[in-house]
Coordinates of C-alpha atoms in Angstrom, one line a residue:
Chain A
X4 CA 2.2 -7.6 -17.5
X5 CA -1.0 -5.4 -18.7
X6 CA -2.0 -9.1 -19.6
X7 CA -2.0 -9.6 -15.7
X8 CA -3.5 -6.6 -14.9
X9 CA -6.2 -7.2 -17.3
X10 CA -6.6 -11.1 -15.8
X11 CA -6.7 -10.0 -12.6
X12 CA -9.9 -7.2 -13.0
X13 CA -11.7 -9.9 -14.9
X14 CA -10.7 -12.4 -11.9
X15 CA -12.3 -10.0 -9.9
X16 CA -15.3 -9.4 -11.7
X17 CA -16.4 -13.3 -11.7
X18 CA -15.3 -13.4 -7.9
X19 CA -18.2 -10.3 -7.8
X20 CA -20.4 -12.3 -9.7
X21 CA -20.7 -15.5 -7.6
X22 CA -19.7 -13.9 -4.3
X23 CA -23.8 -13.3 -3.4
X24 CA -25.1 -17.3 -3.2
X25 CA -28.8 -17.0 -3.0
X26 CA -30.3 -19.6 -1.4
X27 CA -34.1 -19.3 -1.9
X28 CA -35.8 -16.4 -1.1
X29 CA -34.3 -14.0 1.4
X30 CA -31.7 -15.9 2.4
X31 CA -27.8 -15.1 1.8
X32 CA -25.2 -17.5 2.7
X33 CA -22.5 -14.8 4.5
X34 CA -20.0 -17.7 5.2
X35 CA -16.5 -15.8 5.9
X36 CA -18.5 -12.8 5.5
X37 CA -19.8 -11.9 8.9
X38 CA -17.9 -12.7 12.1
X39 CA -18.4 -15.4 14.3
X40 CA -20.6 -15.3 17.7
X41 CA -19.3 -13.1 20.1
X42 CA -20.7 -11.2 22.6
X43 CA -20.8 -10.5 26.5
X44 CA -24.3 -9.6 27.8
X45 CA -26.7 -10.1 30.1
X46 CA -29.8 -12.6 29.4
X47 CA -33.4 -12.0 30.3
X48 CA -32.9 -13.6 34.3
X49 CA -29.9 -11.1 35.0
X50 CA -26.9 -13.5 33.8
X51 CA -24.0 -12.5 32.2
X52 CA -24.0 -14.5 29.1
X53 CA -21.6 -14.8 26.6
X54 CA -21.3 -16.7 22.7
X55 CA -19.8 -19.6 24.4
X56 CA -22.8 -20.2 26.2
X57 CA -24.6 -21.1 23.0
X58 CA -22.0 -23.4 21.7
X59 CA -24.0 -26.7 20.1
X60 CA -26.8 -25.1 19.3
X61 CA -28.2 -23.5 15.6
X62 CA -28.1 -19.6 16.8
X63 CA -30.7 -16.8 15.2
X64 CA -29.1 -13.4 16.3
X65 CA -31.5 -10.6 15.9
X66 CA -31.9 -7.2 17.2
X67 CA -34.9 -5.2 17.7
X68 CA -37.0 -3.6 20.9
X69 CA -40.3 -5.0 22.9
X70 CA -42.2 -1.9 22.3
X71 CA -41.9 -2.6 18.3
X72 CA -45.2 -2.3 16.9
X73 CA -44.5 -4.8 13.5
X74 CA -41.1 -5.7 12.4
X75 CA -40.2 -8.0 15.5
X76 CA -43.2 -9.7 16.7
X77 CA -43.7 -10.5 13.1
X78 CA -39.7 -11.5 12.8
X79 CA -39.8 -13.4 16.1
X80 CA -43.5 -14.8 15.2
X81 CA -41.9 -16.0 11.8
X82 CA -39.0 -17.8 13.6
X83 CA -40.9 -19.6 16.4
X84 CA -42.8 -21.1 13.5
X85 CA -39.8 -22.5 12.0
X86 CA -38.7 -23.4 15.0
X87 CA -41.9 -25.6 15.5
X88 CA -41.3 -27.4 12.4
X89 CA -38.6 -29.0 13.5
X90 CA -39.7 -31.6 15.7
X91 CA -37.1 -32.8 18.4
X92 CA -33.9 -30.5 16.6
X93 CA -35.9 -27.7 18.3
X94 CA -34.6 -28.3 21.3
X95 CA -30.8 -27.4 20.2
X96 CA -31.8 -23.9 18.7
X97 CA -31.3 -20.6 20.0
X98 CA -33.0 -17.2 19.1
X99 CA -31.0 -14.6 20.8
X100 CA -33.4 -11.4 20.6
X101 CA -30.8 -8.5 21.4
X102 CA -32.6 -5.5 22.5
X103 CA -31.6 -1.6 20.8
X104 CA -33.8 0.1 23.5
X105 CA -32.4 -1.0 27.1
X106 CA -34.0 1.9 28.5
X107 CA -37.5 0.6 28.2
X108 CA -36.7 -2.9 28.3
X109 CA -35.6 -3.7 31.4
X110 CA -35.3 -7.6 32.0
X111 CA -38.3 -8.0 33.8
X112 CA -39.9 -6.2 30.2
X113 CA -37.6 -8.8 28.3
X114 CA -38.2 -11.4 30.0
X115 CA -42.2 -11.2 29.5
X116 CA -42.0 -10.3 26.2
X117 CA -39.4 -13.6 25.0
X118 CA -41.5 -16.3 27.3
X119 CA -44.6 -15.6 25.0
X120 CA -42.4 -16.7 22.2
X121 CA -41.2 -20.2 23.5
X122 CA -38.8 -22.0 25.0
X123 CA -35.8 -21.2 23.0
X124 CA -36.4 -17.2 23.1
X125 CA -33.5 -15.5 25.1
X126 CA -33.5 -11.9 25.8
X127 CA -30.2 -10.2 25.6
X128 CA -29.7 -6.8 27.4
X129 CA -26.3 -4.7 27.8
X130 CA -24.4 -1.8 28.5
X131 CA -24.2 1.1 25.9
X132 CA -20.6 -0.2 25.4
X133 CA -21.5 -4.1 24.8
X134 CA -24.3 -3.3 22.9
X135 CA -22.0 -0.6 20.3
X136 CA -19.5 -3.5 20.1
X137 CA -22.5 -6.0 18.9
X138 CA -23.3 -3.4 16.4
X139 CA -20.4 -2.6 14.9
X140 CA -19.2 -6.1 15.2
X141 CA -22.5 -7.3 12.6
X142 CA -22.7 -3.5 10.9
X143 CA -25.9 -2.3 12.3
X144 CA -27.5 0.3 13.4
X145 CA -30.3 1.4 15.4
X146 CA -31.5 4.9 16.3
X147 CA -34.7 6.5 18.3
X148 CA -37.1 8.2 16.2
X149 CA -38.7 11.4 17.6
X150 CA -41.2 10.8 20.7
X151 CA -44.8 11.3 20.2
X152 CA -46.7 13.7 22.8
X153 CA -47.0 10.8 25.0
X154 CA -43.6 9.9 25.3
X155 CA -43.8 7.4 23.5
X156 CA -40.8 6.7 20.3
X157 CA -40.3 4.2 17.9
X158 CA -36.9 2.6 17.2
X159 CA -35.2 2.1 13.9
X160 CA -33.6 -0.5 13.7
X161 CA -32.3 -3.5 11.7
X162 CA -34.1 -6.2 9.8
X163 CA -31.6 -9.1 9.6
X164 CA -31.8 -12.2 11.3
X165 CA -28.2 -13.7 11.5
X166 CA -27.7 -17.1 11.4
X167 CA -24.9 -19.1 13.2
X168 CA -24.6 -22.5 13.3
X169 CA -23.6 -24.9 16.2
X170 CA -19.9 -23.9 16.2
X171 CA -20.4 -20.1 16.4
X172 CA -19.7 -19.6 13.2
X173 CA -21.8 -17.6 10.8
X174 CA -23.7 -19.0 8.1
X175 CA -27.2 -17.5 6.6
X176 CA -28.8 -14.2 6.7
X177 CA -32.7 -13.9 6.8
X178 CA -34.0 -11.1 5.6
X179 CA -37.3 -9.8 6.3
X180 CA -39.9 -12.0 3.9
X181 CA -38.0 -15.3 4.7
X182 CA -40.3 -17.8 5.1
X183 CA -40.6 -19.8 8.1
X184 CA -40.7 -23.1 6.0
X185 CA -37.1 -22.2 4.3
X186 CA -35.5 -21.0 7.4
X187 CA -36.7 -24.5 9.2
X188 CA -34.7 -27.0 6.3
X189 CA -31.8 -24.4 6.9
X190 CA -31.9 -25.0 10.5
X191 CA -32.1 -28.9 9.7
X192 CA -29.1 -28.6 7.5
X193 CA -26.9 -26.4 9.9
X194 CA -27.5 -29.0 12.9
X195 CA -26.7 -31.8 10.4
X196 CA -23.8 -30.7 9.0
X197 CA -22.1 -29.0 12.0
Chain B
X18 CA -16.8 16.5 25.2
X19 CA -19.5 14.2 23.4
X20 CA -18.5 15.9 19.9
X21 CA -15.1 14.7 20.3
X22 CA -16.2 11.4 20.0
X23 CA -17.3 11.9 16.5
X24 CA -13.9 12.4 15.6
X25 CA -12.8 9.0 16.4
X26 CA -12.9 6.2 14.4
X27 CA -16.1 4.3 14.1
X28 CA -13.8 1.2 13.7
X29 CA -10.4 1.1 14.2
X30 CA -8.9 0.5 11.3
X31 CA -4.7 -0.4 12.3
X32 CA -4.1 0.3 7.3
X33 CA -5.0 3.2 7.9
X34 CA -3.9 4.6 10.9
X35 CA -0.2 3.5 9.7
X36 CA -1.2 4.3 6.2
X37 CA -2.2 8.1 7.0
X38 CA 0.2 8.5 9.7
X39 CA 3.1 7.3 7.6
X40 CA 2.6 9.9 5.0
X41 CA 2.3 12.7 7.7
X42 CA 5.4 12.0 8.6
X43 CA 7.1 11.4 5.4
X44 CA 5.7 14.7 4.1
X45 CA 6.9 16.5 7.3
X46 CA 10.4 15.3 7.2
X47 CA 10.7 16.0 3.3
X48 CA 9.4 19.5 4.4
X49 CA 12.2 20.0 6.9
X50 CA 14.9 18.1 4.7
X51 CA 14.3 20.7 1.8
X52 CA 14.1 23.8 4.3
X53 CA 17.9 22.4 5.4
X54 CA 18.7 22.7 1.6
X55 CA 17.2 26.1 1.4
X56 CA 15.2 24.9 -1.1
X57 CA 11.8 27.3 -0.2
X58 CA 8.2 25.0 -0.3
X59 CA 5.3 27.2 -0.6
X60 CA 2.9 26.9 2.3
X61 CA -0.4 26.5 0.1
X62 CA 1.3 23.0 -1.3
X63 CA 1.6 21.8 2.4
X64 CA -1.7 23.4 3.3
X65 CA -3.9 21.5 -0.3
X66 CA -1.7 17.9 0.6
X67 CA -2.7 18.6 4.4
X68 CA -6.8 19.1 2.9
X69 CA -6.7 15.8 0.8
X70 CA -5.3 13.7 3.4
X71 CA -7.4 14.9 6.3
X72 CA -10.5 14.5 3.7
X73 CA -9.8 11.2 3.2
X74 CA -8.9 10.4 6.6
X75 CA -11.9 11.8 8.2
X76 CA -14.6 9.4 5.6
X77 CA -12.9 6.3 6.9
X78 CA -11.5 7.2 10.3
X79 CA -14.4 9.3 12.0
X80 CA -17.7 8.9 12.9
X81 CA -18.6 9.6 8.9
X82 CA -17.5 6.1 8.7
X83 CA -20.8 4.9 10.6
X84 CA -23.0 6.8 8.6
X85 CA -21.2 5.7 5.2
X86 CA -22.0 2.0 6.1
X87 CA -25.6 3.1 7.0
X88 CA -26.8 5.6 4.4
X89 CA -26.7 4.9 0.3
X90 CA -26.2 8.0 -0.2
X91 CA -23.6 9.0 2.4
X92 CA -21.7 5.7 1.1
X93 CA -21.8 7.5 -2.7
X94 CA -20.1 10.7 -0.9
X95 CA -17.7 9.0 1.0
X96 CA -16.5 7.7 -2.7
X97 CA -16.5 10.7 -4.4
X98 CA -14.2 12.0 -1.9
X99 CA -11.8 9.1 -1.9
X100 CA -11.8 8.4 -5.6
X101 CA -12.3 11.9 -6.8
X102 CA -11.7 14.9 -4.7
X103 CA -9.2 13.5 -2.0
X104 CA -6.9 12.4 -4.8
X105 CA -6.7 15.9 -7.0
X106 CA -6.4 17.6 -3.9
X107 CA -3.4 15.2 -3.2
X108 CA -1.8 15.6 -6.6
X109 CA -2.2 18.9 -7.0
X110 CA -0.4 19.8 -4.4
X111 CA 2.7 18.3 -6.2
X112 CA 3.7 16.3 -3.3
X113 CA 6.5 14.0 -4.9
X114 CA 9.6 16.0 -4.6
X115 CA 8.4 16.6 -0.8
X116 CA 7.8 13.0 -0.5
X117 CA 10.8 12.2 -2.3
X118 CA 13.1 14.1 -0.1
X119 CA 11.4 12.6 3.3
X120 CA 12.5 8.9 2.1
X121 CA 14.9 8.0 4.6
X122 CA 18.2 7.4 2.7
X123 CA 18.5 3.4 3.5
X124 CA 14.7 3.2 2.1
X125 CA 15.6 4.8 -1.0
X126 CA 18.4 2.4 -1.3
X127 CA 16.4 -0.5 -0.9
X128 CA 13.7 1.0 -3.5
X129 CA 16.8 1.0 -5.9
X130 CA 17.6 -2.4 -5.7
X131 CA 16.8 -4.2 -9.4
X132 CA 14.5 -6.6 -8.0
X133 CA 12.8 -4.4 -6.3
X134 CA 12.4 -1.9 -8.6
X135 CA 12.0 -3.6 -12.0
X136 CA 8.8 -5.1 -10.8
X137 CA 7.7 -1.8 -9.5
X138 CA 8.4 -0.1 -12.6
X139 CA 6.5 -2.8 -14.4
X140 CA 3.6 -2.4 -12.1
X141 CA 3.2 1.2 -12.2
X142 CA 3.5 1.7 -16.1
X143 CA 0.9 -1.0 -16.8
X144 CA -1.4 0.7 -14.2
X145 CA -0.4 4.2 -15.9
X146 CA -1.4 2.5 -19.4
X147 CA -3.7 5.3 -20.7
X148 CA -6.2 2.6 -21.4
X149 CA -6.2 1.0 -18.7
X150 CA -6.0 3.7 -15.6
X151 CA -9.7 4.9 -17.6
X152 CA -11.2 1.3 -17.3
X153 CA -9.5 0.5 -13.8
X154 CA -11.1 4.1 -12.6
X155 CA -14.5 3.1 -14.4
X156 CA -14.8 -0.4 -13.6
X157 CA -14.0 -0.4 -9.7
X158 CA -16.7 2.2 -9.4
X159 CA -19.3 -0.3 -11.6
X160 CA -17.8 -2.9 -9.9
X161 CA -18.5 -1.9 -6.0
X162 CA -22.2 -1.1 -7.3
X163 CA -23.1 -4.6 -8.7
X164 CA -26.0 -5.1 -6.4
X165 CA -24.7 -8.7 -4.8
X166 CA -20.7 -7.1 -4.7
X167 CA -22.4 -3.9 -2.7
X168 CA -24.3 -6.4 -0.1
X169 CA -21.1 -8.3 0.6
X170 CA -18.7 -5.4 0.7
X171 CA -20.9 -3.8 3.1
X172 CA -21.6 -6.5 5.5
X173 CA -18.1 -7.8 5.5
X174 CA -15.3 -5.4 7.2
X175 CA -12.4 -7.0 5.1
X176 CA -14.0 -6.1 2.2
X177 CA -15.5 -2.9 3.3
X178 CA -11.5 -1.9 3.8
X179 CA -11.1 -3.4 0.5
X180 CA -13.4 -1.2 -1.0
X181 CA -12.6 1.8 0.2
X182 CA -8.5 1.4 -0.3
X183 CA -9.2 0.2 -3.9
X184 CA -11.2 3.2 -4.6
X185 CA -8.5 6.2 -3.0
X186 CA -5.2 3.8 -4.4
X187 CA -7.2 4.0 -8.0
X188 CA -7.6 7.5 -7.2
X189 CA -4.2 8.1 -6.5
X190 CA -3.4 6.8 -10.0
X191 CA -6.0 8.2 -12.2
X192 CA -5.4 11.7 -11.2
X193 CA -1.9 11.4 -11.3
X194 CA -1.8 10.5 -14.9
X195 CA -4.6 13.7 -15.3
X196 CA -3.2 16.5 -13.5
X197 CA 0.4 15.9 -13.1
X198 CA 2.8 18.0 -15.1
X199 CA 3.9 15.8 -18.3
X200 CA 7.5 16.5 -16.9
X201 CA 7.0 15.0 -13.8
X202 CA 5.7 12.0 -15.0
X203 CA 8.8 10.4 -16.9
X204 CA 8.5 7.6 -18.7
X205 CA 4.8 7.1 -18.3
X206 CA 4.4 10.9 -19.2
X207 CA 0.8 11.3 -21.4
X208 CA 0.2 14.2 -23.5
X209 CA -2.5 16.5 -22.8
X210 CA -5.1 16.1 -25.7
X211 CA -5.0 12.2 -24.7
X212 CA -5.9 13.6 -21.0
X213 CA -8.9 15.4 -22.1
X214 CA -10.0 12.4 -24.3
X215 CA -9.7 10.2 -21.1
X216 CA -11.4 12.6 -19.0
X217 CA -14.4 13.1 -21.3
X218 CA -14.2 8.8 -21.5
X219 CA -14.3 8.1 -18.1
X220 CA -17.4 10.7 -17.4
X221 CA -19.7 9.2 -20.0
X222 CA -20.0 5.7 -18.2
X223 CA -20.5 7.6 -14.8
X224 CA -23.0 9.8 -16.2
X225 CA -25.4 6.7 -17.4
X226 CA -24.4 4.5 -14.2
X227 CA -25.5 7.9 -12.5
X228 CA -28.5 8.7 -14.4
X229 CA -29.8 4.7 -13.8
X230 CA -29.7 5.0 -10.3
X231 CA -31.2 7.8 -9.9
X232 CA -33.8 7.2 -12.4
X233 CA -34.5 3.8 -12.2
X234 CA -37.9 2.6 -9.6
X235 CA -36.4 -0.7 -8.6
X236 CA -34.6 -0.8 -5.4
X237 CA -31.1 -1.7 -6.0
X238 CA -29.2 -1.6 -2.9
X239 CA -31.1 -3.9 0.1
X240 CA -28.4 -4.4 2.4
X241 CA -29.1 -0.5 4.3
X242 CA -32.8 -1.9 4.7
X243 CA -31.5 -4.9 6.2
X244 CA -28.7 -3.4 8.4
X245 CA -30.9 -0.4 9.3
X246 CA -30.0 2.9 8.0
X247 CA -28.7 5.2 9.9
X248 CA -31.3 7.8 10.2
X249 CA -35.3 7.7 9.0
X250 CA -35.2 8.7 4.8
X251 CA -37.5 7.0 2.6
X252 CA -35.2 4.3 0.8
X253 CA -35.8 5.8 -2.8
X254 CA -34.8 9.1 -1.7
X255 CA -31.3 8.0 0.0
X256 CA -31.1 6.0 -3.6
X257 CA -31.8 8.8 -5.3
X258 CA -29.4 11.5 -3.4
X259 CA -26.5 8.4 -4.1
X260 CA -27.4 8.2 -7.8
X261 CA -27.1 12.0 -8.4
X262 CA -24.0 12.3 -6.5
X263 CA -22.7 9.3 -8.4
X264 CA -24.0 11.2 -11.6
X265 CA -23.2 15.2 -11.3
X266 CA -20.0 15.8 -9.1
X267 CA -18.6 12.8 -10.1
X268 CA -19.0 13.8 -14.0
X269 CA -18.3 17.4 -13.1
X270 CA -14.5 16.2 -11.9
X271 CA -13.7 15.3 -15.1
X272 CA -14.7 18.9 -16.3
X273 CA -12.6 20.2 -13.4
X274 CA -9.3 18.2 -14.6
X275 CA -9.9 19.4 -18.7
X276 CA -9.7 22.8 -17.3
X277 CA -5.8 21.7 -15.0
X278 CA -5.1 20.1 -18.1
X279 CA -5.8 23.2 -20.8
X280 CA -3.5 25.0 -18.2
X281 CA -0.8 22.5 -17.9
X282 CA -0.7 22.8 -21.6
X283 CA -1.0 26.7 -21.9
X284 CA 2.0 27.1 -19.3
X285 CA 4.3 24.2 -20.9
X286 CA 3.9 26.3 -24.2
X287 CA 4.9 29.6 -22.5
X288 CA 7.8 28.2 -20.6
X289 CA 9.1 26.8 -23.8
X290 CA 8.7 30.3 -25.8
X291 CA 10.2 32.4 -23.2
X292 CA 13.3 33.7 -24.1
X293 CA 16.7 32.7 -22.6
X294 CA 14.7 30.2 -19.9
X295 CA 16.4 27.0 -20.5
X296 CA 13.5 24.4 -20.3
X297 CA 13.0 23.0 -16.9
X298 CA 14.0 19.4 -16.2
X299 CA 11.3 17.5 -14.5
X300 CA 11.9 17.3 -10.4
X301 CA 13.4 21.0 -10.7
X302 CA 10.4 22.2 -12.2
X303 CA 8.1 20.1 -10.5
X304 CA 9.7 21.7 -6.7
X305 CA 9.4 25.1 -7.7
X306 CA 6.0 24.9 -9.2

């Protein structure tokens, strides 16, 4: 019996030890780990819009504000340059850029903001309640920072780009530092492979 | 009205709400049971058992869940409560006999079958080995803080839950076989010089696993960077908060249960030199204590 016991912590340890698969730089394979696409919202035209929406296509869920000074027009910059890379596929991916600051970014403000990103930018906007289920569904977080004299705040917010493939279910996580070039063959790969 | 809201779970977690709200009741009907008996339970016992179960219920059941899964060092806290302070709180109390008496009779039947209780005895004196409890206790906390095992604990509810019940369950155990009185332990009973030698064991490793996080420059942890944390603090600082909590409390428990031990010790000698006091079997003692 204490032979079990013992077996089974070392069975544990080795599951720890192979549970992280890096995949290149900055990129985690959270198969199993994070939930499948799921989501009621509206998109950056005033339509309710929901994960089944996006079914088929390679999705890049990431959430972040239009008045953010670095992080996510550097993020978003990053991904539309994949996204170039890969020739025809483009067409059947999906950047879903959920906004933490609805206050300020109404859908006219999200709407400007994704066009001047291409094609397949969507800007997600919803209600305190469906944007506290996205967050705890993908174990985020997000919270205003102090206004300046003007007004104006910063948010923080999460660096994580989640990626889903074409069934909805989750498959990589970018983190901030990926390189464009990387996240591109993963795209290729996820639309191959299904 | 917006404070309230703090108080409810940041996730709903269905364990633990049976989990917690089984052992209320169970506790409450023992309580009642032994009153019918006349058998008299002091109130601070109910009042240190009521302490380390709302403790433990409030870091994973409350808005303190939120800022566990956001914040290093918050995270660090919410363990030392369910692996250290929740648990002695919980056994000090002496809860068993209470427990005990709040099993509903065709339960305790059922417990008594042979196949149901040989493999439960089995299980519970190999986890109350006093070898193995210390490197159980030591390795799930080393374990959880293997920098890949963090990220995918934290970014995965399952085994987020996983984490946390592995951490108060080992608890549980640990301190049990520390601070319970040797008579109420039975067959897995272990002296008290082998408790202080376990204690001072198991405080070494979390002293240098401690010490390294706090100390070390490298940043260890990246999934709250990724994930956002959950308010503005420089990364090394929540790091370094985590890494002392992991170091000094968490050490200073074991110092905490040498000094329930020397007194465990101290009063099993005086009960067994007092004149004419025939020497108390376990359960008796252990209700009256």
């Amino acid at each position: 019996m204490r032979v079990r016991v013992l077996a089974g912590v070392l069975a544990l340890a080795l599951l720890g030890g192979c549970a992280q698969r890096q995949l290149g730089h900055h990129m985690t394979n959270v198969a199993g780990l994070v939930a499948p696409l799921k989501f009621h919202m509206s998109n950056q035209n005033g339509a309710a819009v929901s994960a089944a929406d996006y079914r088929g296509d390679a999705v890049l869920l990431y959430f972040g504000y239009t008045h953010c000074p670095d992080a996510c027009p550097i993020t978003l910059a990053m991904l539309a340059d994949a996204i170039s890379q890969l020739g025809a596929e483009a067409g059947r991916v999906r950047v879903l850029f959920v906004t933490v600051d609805p206050r300020r970014d109404t859908l006219a403000v999200l709407k400007r903001y994704v066009r001047g990103f291409g094609p397949q930018f969507v800007g997600l906007r919803g209600t305190h309640a469906q944007l506290t289920r996205m967050i705890k569904r993908y174990r985020v977080s997000y919270h205003d920072e102090k206004p300046d004299a003007s007004g104006a705040y910063e948010v923080d917010h999460s660096s994580a780009v989640f990626i889903f493939g074409p069934r909805g279910r989750a498959r990589l996580l970018a983190q901030s530092g990926a390189a464009a070039r990387v996240i591109a063959a993963d795209l290729r790969h996820l639309l191959a492979t299904g | 009205m917006r404070y309230l809201t703090y108080l409810l779970p940041w996730q709903f977690s269905p364990t633990a709400c049976a989990v917690f709200g089984l052992t209320l009741a169970l506790y409450v009907r023992g309580w009642v049971v032994l009153r019918r008996t006349h058998i008299r339970v002091r109130p601070w016992r109910a009042l240190v058992f009521g302490l380390g179960l709302a403790l433990n219920y409030a870091v994973m059941q409350t808005y303190f869940d939120f800022l566990a899964q956001h914040m290093f060092w918050i995270h660090r806290l919410q363990h030392l409560i369910l692996h250290h302070i929740g648990p002695t709180l919980l056994i000090l109390s002496a809860p068993v006999p209470i427990l005990r008496a709040g099993i509903p009779a065709p339960l305790w039947r059922l417990l008594n079958v042979p196949w149901v209780r040989a493999p439960l005895r089995r299980l519970w004196h190999s986890l109350q080995h006093p070898l193995i409890a210390p490197v159980l206790f030591v390795g799930l906390i080393y374990f959880w803080l293997i920098p890949s095992v963090h990220f995918t604990a934290m970014i995965d509810t399952r085994r987020y839950e996983l984490m946390n019940w592995s951490m108060l369950v080992d608890g549980i155990l640990f301190w049990w076989l520390m601070l319970a009185p040797r008579e109420a332990q039975g067959e897995s009973a272990l002296g008290y010089g082998a408790r202080y030698i376990v204690l001072t064991a198991v405080a070494l490793p979390q002293i240098v696993l401690g010490a390294y996080i706090t100390l070390t420059t490298r940043q260890l942890f990246s999934i709250y960077a990724v994930c956002g944390r959950a308010w503005a603090i420089s990364p090394m600082l929540d790091q370094q908060i985590g890494g002392l909590l992991t170091w000094i409390p968490a050490a200073m428990m074991s110092a905490v249960g040498g000094i329930v031990v020397i007194y465990r010790a101290l009063s099993e000698e005086r009960r067994m030199l007092a004149p004419g006091v025939p020497q108390a079997s376990g359960a008796a003692a252990e209700a009256t204590a």
